[in-house]
Amino acid sequence: MTSELDPYKLASPQRYLWRMLIFIGAAAFIPLILYRQILEAFWSNPLLNAIIFLVLAVGIFLAIRQVARLFREVRWVNNFRLGDPGLEVSRPPILLAPMATLLGDRVGRMAINTSTMRSILDSVGMRLDEARDISRYLTGLLVFLGLLGTFWGLLQTVSSVGDVIRSLSVASSDVGVIFEDLKSGLEAPLQGMGTAFSSSLFGLSGSLVLGFLDLQASQAQTRFFTDLEDWLSTVTDIRIEDLDTDHAETLAQDNEQLVSVLQQLSKKIDRVGGEGGGDTRSATSAMANLAEGIQGLVQHLRSEQQLMREWADQQTTQQEDIKQLLQNLNKVLEDPGSTPPK
């Protein structure tokens, strides 16, 4: 009900955190059932497998931390948006530190320009991307460690099989001795296979877990960024000055083209006058073409400026309507029994 009355309130990332915790609990339940087989596979190569589990633990911690740190940011934005001093958050935001610096003490009803909005969104987006890059790197690192253990175990297996074949003595007439030597020699290749399969199992399973957690963290951050962008769009004041700043490069290019055309026509007039010995008819024709070109360019610039003014007036009217609707909604929320003004 609150989200319907206040559509621009930032949503809490709590549901994404619950998904992550439930998935971690379900993934941890499988080793509890198969703990004997997992312990046996772990001791096949304890050093490499311990590194894999350490990377997995760090990745799980960072993924949960990415979602947990959004709670402070969401709470700060909602309290800042309401502008209630009693709801002021004592701890400043981390991801939104540039936003807090740019906005300063402006709370409640405020207005920012488009350049400030773009600066805030770019800064927040860069910080969110940095956190995602770490999780993706750890996911790839788990896959690499699993493949490293696989090839390491295969190398041990191949070298051990070669040693077993070289140690067999065909000159012995006792078949039992030959089989005993073969059985004792195959222990090393089998241990190498255990190293290969155990490391691959732990590495790929860990990458699967981190991949799901990174997916949930990315969804939570995307939802936070989208809600923040939606709210900032309601407090962005679009004025003619902002439009002039945005289209300054376009107008400058038009002016440069006009100057270039004038210079070319001036050179042509001088060349015609020099070759024709003062042929006034050619000069008059060139001046007429110049006047027509300048008149068409001026009309084009005036039509563009008129379209910009009309669009700016429409945006200003829409902003005023939105502000009036928000004020009426705020009055209804403060006094539920009152009738909203029409």
Tab-separated table of C-alpha atoms in Angstrom, residues 112-119 236-238 242:
chain	number	residue	atom	x	y	z
A	112	ILE	CA	18.479	19.932	-9.624
A	113	ASN	CA	19.572	20.494	-13.180
A	114	THR	CA	20.254	17.815	-15.758
A	115	SER	CA	24.038	18.055	-15.482
A	116	THR	CA	23.904	17.368	-11.733
A	117	MET	CA	21.620	14.395	-12.327
A	118	ARG	CA	23.985	12.953	-14.923
A	119	SER	CA	26.979	13.426	-12.614
A	236	THR	CA	15.212	17.481	-12.181
A	237	ASP	CA	14.334	20.990	-13.345
A	238	ILE	CA	14.672	21.283	-17.137
A	242	ASP	CA	20.033	23.675	-19.745
